[in-house]
Amino acid sequence: METKLIQTTDPHDERLRGVGEILRRGGLAAIPTETVYGLAANAFDEAAVRGIYRAKGRPSDNPLIVHISAFEQWQALVTEVPDRAKKLASLFWPGPLTMILPKSERIGPVVSGGLSTVAVRLPSHPIARAVIDFAGVPLAAPSANTSGRPSPTRAADVLEDLGGKIDAIVDAGPCSVGVESTVLSLCGSVPRLLRPGGITPEMLRAALGELEIDPAVFEQLQSGEAPASPGMKYKHYAPRAEVVLLKGSFDAFRNYVLSHADEHTLALCFTEEAALLPVKTVTFGSEKDSLSQAQRIFEALREVDRCGANRVYARFPAMDGIGLAVFNRLVRAAAFRIIEL
Ligand code: AMP
Ligand code: MG
């Protein structure tokens, strides 16, 4: 299949109408969002949605997020929109927050991965919203990467993973948040954070008054344990090299790397540290700026692969604000290997 490439930052670009048309008719297109690039299909077309799982090599029990372009489209997808969900939508939509509620019969089992719930998000990216509007239907869209690889934050990443497998890629430049959306379940009595992202626990707690953080955000699930979010049981974001997170000061990190490195070792460090390390480095943002780390982390993990390293020592990020999302992605890339220095 030939993958059509469309470069635009103009939501009124007529070519986006064509992308909407492709999607409405059951095709697959990668689109930019403020978080990462998404691989979209008509959420009401189960055959089209099956194509997403096939193109990504995604396990069929890992449900997809449904993207809408206006608040009113939500009601048809869920059994009810409770008051606390309305409040969060008014505060954080459009934006990088996904909310899980019991699904309506409009949502089929392929989208929901067989669950009785559905995850919905109203993105802020003008191109994403224009494509949803042109399609005239909600779009199921997971990250537009091959399953298990780092998520794509640039169109070139999508092309690398999915070129020739999907109908179109819309390129609007790099994503501004850089990590996938915050996933929040509103199905239980207390709201539960299943995946950290751009809307932080601090912001959610201030809005809701209460919030549980699923243990799978921090720790590896025990084998056989059923995760609240099926995506959390899969190996994720992993480069081919073995990544190890080193927890401690920069001096301790430098000493450890000095005594353990060989020519195939790489340091994944903060921008300001690269010149101070005696080995090859890939940087992921500034130490004091968690947003810059979020914007860089997936690109950095892809760079690690391009360098051909077989072992990567990574700096441990601060875990407040969006830093929790950076930690969550990095610790999965490291398959939970952490060494306390
Ligand atoms: P992705 O779209 O690739 O960013 O992945 C979506 C994430 O949301 C995965 O971790 C899914 O497991 C999670 N997710 C989507 N729908 C649900 C749902 N209904 N219940 C729990 N987790 C969900
Ligand atoms: Mg993903």
Short mmCIF file of C-alpha atoms and ligand atoms in Angstrom, two decimals:
data_model
loop_
_atom_site.label_atom_id
_atom_site.label_comp_id
_atom_site.label_asym_id
_atom_site.label_seq_id
_atom_site.Cartn_x
_atom_site.Cartn_y
_atom_site.Cartn_z
CA MET A 1 0.00 0.00 0.00
CA GLU A 2 1.22 3.50 -0.75
CA THR A 3 1.15 5.78 2.29
CA LYS A 4 0.14 9.31 1.33
CA LEU A 5 2.14 12.03 3.15
CA ILE A 6 0.42 15.35 3.84
CA GLN A 7 2.34 18.21 5.44
CA THR A 8 0.20 20.94 6.92
CA THR A 9 -0.30 23.10 9.97
CA ASP A 10 -3.50 24.64 8.59
CA PRO A 11 -6.71 23.08 9.98
CA HIS A 12 -8.60 24.47 6.97
CA ASP A 13 -6.30 22.68 4.49
CA GLU A 14 -8.67 21.01 1.99
CA ARG A 15 -6.48 17.90 1.91
CA LEU A 16 -7.64 17.15 5.48
CA ARG A 17 -11.14 16.71 4.06
CA GLY A 18 -9.69 13.86 1.99
CA VAL A 19 -8.16 12.31 5.13
CA GLY A 20 -11.55 12.54 6.86
CA GLU A 21 -13.09 10.81 3.86
CA ILE A 22 -10.52 7.98 3.96
CA LEU A 23 -11.30 7.46 7.64
CA ARG A 24 -15.09 7.57 7.27
CA ARG A 25 -14.82 4.88 4.59
CA GLY A 26 -12.81 2.50 6.78
CA GLY A 27 -9.18 3.50 6.05
CA LEU A 28 -6.31 4.19 8.45
CA ALA A 29 -4.51 7.52 8.86
CA ALA A 30 -1.88 8.76 11.31
CA ILE A 31 -2.64 12.22 12.68
CA PRO A 32 -0.79 14.63 14.97
CA THR A 33 -2.16 15.32 18.44
CA GLU A 34 -0.66 17.42 21.24
CA THR A 35 0.51 14.21 23.00
CA VAL A 36 1.95 11.88 20.32
CA TYR A 37 0.95 10.92 16.75
CA GLY A 38 -2.15 8.70 16.72
CA LEU A 39 -3.18 5.96 14.29
CA ALA A 40 -6.85 6.71 13.61
CA ALA A 41 -9.84 4.71 12.34
CA ASN A 42 -13.61 5.22 12.40
CA ALA A 43 -14.55 4.13 15.94
CA PHE A 44 -17.95 2.89 14.70
CA ASP A 45 -16.42 0.60 12.05
CA GLU A 46 -15.15 -2.55 13.76
CA ALA A 47 -13.43 -3.84 10.60
CA ALA A 48 -11.50 -0.56 10.28
CA VAL A 49 -10.56 -0.70 13.97
CA ARG A 50 -9.27 -4.26 13.51
CA GLY A 51 -6.91 -2.74 10.92
CA ILE A 52 -5.30 -0.61 13.68
CA TYR A 53 -4.43 -3.71 15.73
CA ARG A 54 -3.07 -5.42 12.59
CA ALA A 55 -0.91 -2.46 11.46
CA LYS A 56 0.56 -1.96 14.94
CA GLY A 57 0.83 -5.63 15.89
CA ARG A 58 -1.16 -4.66 18.99
CA PRO A 59 -2.61 -7.38 21.28
CA SER A 60 -6.40 -7.46 20.76
CA ASP A 61 -7.17 -7.14 24.49
CA ASN A 62 -5.48 -3.71 24.72
CA PRO A 63 -8.35 -1.21 24.24
CA LEU A 64 -8.18 2.00 22.20
CA ILE A 65 -8.92 5.59 23.13
CA VAL A 66 -11.82 7.20 21.21
CA HIS A 67 -11.18 10.80 20.12
CA ILE A 68 -13.95 13.36 19.75
CA SER A 69 -13.91 16.98 18.58
CA ALA A 70 -16.76 18.39 20.69
CA PHE A 71 -18.03 17.70 24.20
CA GLU A 72 -21.55 16.78 22.95
CA GLN A 73 -20.19 13.74 21.07
CA TRP A 74 -19.32 12.09 24.41
CA GLN A 75 -22.90 11.28 25.50
CA ALA A 76 -23.43 8.78 22.66
CA LEU A 77 -20.34 6.78 23.62
CA VAL A 78 -20.97 6.21 27.34
CA THR A 79 -23.96 5.23 29.47
CA GLU A 80 -23.81 8.47 31.44
CA VAL A 81 -21.50 11.46 31.93
CA PRO A 82 -21.30 11.95 35.73
CA ASP A 83 -20.82 15.41 37.27
CA ARG A 84 -17.17 14.90 38.18
CA ALA A 85 -16.44 13.92 34.55
CA LYS A 86 -18.18 17.11 33.36
CA LYS A 87 -16.07 19.12 35.78
CA LEU A 88 -12.82 17.57 34.54
CA ALA A 89 -13.88 18.13 30.93
CA SER A 90 -14.59 21.79 31.62
CA LEU A 91 -11.15 22.19 33.23
CA PHE A 92 -8.92 20.05 31.01
CA TRP A 93 -10.64 19.54 27.64
CA PRO A 94 -9.57 20.06 24.97
CA GLY A 95 -6.29 18.57 26.20
CA PRO A 96 -4.23 15.53 27.16
CA LEU A 97 -6.75 13.85 29.52
CA THR A 98 -8.51 10.56 28.73
CA MET A 99 -11.50 9.53 30.86
CA ILE A 100 -12.83 5.97 31.20
CA LEU A 101 -16.55 5.37 31.79
CA PRO A 102 -19.00 2.48 31.17
CA LYS A 103 -19.54 2.24 27.39
CA SER A 104 -22.77 2.57 25.44
CA GLU A 105 -23.79 0.01 22.83
CA ARG A 106 -22.41 2.33 20.12
CA ILE A 107 -18.91 1.12 21.11
CA GLY A 108 -18.08 -2.36 19.87
CA PRO A 109 -15.89 -5.00 21.53
CA VAL A 110 -12.92 -4.43 19.20
CA VAL A 111 -12.50 -0.79 20.29
CA SER A 112 -12.99 -1.65 23.98
CA GLY A 113 -10.75 -4.72 23.90
CA GLY A 114 -13.68 -6.72 25.24
CA LEU A 115 -14.15 -4.49 28.33
CA SER A 116 -17.47 -2.93 29.36
CA THR A 117 -15.86 0.53 29.49
CA VAL A 118 -14.55 3.05 26.97
CA ALA A 119 -11.74 5.61 27.11
CA VAL A 120 -12.58 9.02 25.54
CA ARG A 121 -10.49 12.12 24.88
CA LEU A 122 -11.05 15.52 23.29
CA PRO A 123 -7.62 16.56 21.95
CA SER A 124 -6.52 20.19 21.65
CA HIS A 125 -4.44 19.84 18.49
CA PRO A 126 -6.24 21.85 15.75
CA ILE A 127 -5.28 19.34 13.02
CA ALA A 128 -6.57 16.37 15.04
CA ARG A 129 -9.86 18.16 15.64
CA ALA A 130 -10.19 19.19 12.01
CA VAL A 131 -9.70 15.58 10.87
CA ILE A 132 -12.32 14.32 13.38
CA ASP A 133 -14.72 17.00 12.10
CA PHE A 134 -14.08 16.07 8.46
CA ALA A 135 -14.50 12.35 9.24
CA GLY A 136 -17.84 13.13 10.91
CA VAL A 137 -17.36 10.21 13.34
CA PRO A 138 -15.34 9.68 16.54
CA LEU A 139 -11.89 8.22 15.83
CA ALA A 140 -10.33 5.32 17.70
CA ALA A 141 -6.62 6.15 17.86
CA PRO A 142 -3.77 4.56 19.80
CA SER A 143 -0.21 5.81 19.40
CA ALA A 144 0.96 5.40 15.79
CA ASN A 145 3.96 3.16 16.51
CA THR A 146 4.62 -0.53 16.12
CA SER A 147 3.47 -2.12 19.38
CA GLY A 148 6.28 -2.16 21.96
CA ARG A 149 8.39 0.54 20.25
CA PRO A 150 8.73 4.11 21.55
CA SER A 151 5.68 6.25 20.73
CA PRO A 152 6.01 8.61 17.73
CA THR A 153 6.37 12.33 18.36
CA ARG A 154 7.25 13.21 14.74
CA ALA A 155 5.80 12.09 11.41
CA ALA A 156 9.16 10.51 10.49
CA ASP A 157 8.76 8.10 13.44
CA VAL A 158 5.35 7.02 12.11
CA LEU A 159 6.79 6.52 8.63
CA GLU A 160 9.61 4.41 10.08
CA ASP A 161 7.14 2.06 11.85
CA LEU A 162 4.02 2.10 9.65
CA GLY A 163 5.04 3.31 6.18
CA GLY A 164 3.36 1.11 3.54
CA LYS A 165 0.86 -0.26 6.10
CA ILE A 166 -1.57 2.68 6.37
CA ASP A 167 -3.34 5.02 3.93
CA ALA A 168 -2.00 8.40 5.05
CA ILE A 169 0.17 10.33 7.49
CA VAL A 170 -0.54 13.97 8.33
CA ASP A 171 2.68 15.75 9.33
CA ALA A 172 2.25 18.89 11.44
CA GLY A 173 5.68 18.87 13.10
CA PRO A 174 6.72 17.64 16.56
CA CYS A 175 4.16 17.09 19.37
CA SER A 176 4.06 19.68 22.15
CA VAL A 177 3.46 17.37 25.16
CA GLY A 178 5.50 14.41 23.91
CA VAL A 179 4.03 11.64 26.11
CA GLU A 180 0.62 9.99 25.73
CA SER A 181 -2.45 11.33 27.51
CA THR A 182 -3.21 10.95 31.20
CA VAL A 183 -5.63 8.00 31.57
CA LEU A 184 -8.15 8.32 34.41
CA SER A 185 -10.82 5.76 35.31
CA LEU A 186 -14.07 7.21 36.64
CA CYS A 187 -15.75 3.80 36.97
CA GLY A 188 -15.10 3.24 40.69
CA SER A 189 -16.04 5.30 43.74
CA VAL A 190 -12.65 7.07 43.78
CA PRO A 191 -11.09 8.36 40.50
CA ARG A 192 -8.07 6.25 39.60
CA LEU A 193 -5.03 7.33 37.61
CA LEU A 194 -4.05 4.47 35.29
CA ARG A 195 -1.40 6.25 33.23
CA PRO A 196 0.33 9.56 34.05
CA GLY A 197 0.56 12.24 31.33
CA GLY A 198 0.32 15.96 30.69
CA ILE A 199 -2.57 16.47 33.13
CA THR A 200 -0.71 15.77 36.36
CA PRO A 201 -1.84 14.07 39.62
CA GLU A 202 -1.48 17.46 41.32
CA MET A 203 -3.94 19.03 38.83
CA LEU A 204 -6.41 16.13 39.15
CA ARG A 205 -6.28 16.13 42.95
CA ALA A 206 -6.91 19.89 43.06
CA ALA A 207 -9.97 19.42 40.82
CA LEU A 208 -11.39 16.24 42.38
CA GLY A 209 -10.31 16.40 46.01
CA GLU A 210 -9.41 12.69 45.85
CA LEU A 211 -7.37 10.48 43.55
CA GLU A 212 -5.92 6.98 43.67
CA ILE A 213 -2.83 6.19 41.66
CA ASP A 214 -2.80 2.66 40.28
CA PRO A 215 0.26 0.77 41.61
CA ALA A 216 1.09 -0.28 38.02
CA VAL A 217 2.15 3.35 37.39
CA PHE A 218 5.21 2.71 39.58
CA GLU A 219 5.77 -1.04 39.74
CA GLN A 220 5.86 -4.09 37.60
CA LEU A 221 2.69 -6.18 37.83
CA GLN A 222 3.10 -9.63 39.35
CA SER A 223 2.64 -12.32 36.70
CA GLY A 224 -1.00 -13.36 36.50
CA GLU A 225 -2.23 -10.09 38.08
CA ALA A 226 -5.02 -8.45 36.03
CA PRO A 227 -4.16 -4.79 35.34
CA ALA A 228 -6.77 -2.02 35.53
CA SER A 229 -5.39 -0.83 32.20
CA PRO A 230 -4.52 -3.75 29.91
CA GLY A 231 -1.77 -1.71 28.21
CA MET A 232 0.24 -1.76 31.43
CA LYS A 233 0.97 -5.46 31.28
CA TYR A 234 2.85 -5.25 27.99
CA LYS A 235 6.51 -4.46 27.48
CA HIS A 236 6.56 -0.87 26.34
CA TYR A 237 8.61 1.87 24.77
CA ALA A 238 11.65 -0.36 24.72
CA PRO A 239 14.65 0.26 22.52
CA ARG A 240 16.60 -2.83 21.47
CA ALA A 241 19.39 -2.01 23.95
CA GLU A 242 19.11 -2.95 27.64
CA VAL A 243 18.23 0.19 29.62
CA VAL A 244 19.14 0.55 33.31
CA LEU A 245 17.92 3.49 35.41
CA LEU A 246 20.52 4.76 37.88
CA LYS A 247 19.03 6.54 40.89
CA GLY A 248 21.31 9.05 42.60
CA SER A 249 23.29 12.27 42.11
CA PHE A 250 25.00 13.17 38.84
CA ASP A 251 28.42 12.56 40.45
CA ALA A 252 27.39 9.06 41.50
CA PHE A 253 25.98 8.47 37.98
CA ARG A 254 29.22 9.63 36.37
CA ASN A 255 31.35 7.41 38.62
CA TYR A 256 29.15 4.39 37.97
CA VAL A 257 29.27 4.92 34.21
CA LEU A 258 33.06 5.44 34.35
CA SER A 259 33.62 2.11 36.05
CA HIS A 260 31.06 0.06 34.11
CA ALA A 261 31.13 1.40 30.55
CA ASP A 262 32.65 -0.19 27.46
CA GLU A 263 32.50 0.90 23.81
CA HIS A 264 28.90 -0.34 23.43
CA THR A 265 27.60 1.64 26.41
CA LEU A 266 25.63 4.84 26.13
CA ALA A 267 24.49 7.37 28.74
CA LEU A 268 20.93 8.70 28.51
CA CYS A 269 21.33 11.96 30.41
CA PHE A 270 20.09 15.53 30.78
CA THR A 271 21.18 18.08 28.17
CA GLU A 272 23.49 20.02 30.49
CA GLU A 273 25.41 16.84 31.45
CA ALA A 274 26.39 15.53 28.02
CA ALA A 275 29.72 17.38 27.90
CA LEU A 276 30.67 16.10 31.37
CA LEU A 277 30.47 12.38 30.58
CA PRO A 278 33.30 10.32 29.12
CA VAL A 279 31.00 8.06 27.04
CA LYS A 280 28.67 8.52 24.09
CA THR A 281 25.46 10.28 25.20
CA VAL A 282 21.86 10.80 24.13
CA THR A 283 20.05 13.58 25.97
CA PHE A 284 16.42 13.81 27.08
CA GLY A 285 15.75 17.40 28.05
CA SER A 286 16.90 19.66 30.83
CA GLU A 287 17.17 18.39 34.43
CA LYS A 288 15.04 21.21 35.85
CA ASP A 289 12.41 21.12 33.08
CA SER A 290 10.20 18.02 33.13
CA LEU A 291 8.17 19.18 30.11
CA SER A 292 11.34 19.31 28.01
CA GLN A 293 12.05 15.73 29.15
CA ALA A 294 8.55 14.62 28.14
CA GLN A 295 8.99 16.21 24.72
CA ARG A 296 12.32 14.43 24.19
CA ILE A 297 12.01 11.01 25.88
CA PHE A 298 10.57 8.96 23.00
CA GLU A 299 12.81 10.57 20.38
CA ALA A 300 15.78 9.89 22.66
CA LEU A 301 14.82 6.21 22.98
CA ARG A 302 14.64 5.95 19.17
CA GLU A 303 18.08 7.62 18.92
CA VAL A 304 19.48 5.04 21.32
CA ASP A 305 18.58 2.36 18.78
CA ARG A 306 20.14 4.30 15.92
CA CYS A 307 23.42 4.48 17.89
CA GLY A 308 23.53 0.68 18.07
CA ALA A 309 24.35 0.64 21.80
CA ASN A 310 23.66 -2.59 23.69
CA ARG A 311 23.56 -1.09 27.18
CA VAL A 312 22.16 2.26 28.26
CA TYR A 313 22.57 3.88 31.67
CA ALA A 314 19.79 6.43 32.18
CA ARG A 315 19.43 9.30 34.62
CA PHE A 316 16.49 9.15 37.01
CA PRO A 317 13.99 11.97 36.40
CA ALA A 318 12.21 14.06 39.05
CA MET A 319 8.77 12.50 39.62
CA ASP A 320 6.57 15.52 40.26
CA GLY A 321 4.25 17.13 37.70
CA ILE A 322 4.66 15.70 34.21
CA GLY A 323 7.91 14.15 35.51
CA LEU A 324 5.81 11.20 36.77
CA ALA A 325 4.89 10.45 33.14
CA VAL A 326 8.55 10.66 32.09
CA PHE A 327 9.52 8.25 34.90
CA ASN A 328 6.64 5.89 33.99
CA ARG A 329 7.75 5.62 30.33
CA LEU A 330 11.45 5.38 31.19
CA VAL A 331 11.01 2.69 33.84
CA ARG A 332 9.06 0.59 31.31
CA ALA A 333 11.73 1.12 28.67
CA ALA A 334 14.13 -0.16 31.35
CA ALA A 335 11.86 -3.17 32.10
CA PHE A 336 11.90 -1.92 35.74
CA ARG A 337 15.69 -2.31 36.12
CA ILE A 338 16.67 0.36 38.68
CA ILE A 339 19.99 0.55 40.52
CA GLU A 340 20.13 2.77 43.63
CA LEU A 341 23.56 4.40 43.74
P1 AMP B 1 -2.47 4.13 23.51
O1 AMP B 1 -3.71 4.51 22.79
O2 AMP B 1 -1.52 3.29 22.72
O3 AMP B 1 -1.82 5.34 24.09
O4 AMP B 1 -2.96 3.22 24.70
C1 AMP B 1 -4.16 3.48 25.37
C2 AMP B 1 -4.02 3.12 26.82
O5 AMP B 1 -5.25 3.32 27.48
C3 AMP B 1 -3.62 1.67 27.03
O6 AMP B 1 -2.72 1.56 28.12
C4 AMP B 1 -4.94 1.02 27.35
O7 AMP B 1 -4.79 -0.15 28.09
C5 AMP B 1 -5.67 2.13 28.11
N1 AMP B 1 -7.12 2.00 27.97
C6 AMP B 1 -7.86 2.29 26.88
N2 AMP B 1 -9.17 2.00 27.10
C7 AMP B 1 -9.25 1.52 28.36
C8 AMP B 1 -10.32 1.02 29.18
N3 AMP B 1 -11.56 0.97 28.73
N4 AMP B 1 -10.01 0.61 30.43
C9 AMP B 1 -8.73 0.65 30.90
N5 AMP B 1 -7.69 1.10 30.17
C10 AMP B 1 -7.93 1.53 28.93
MG MG B 2 0.68 3.23 22.72
#
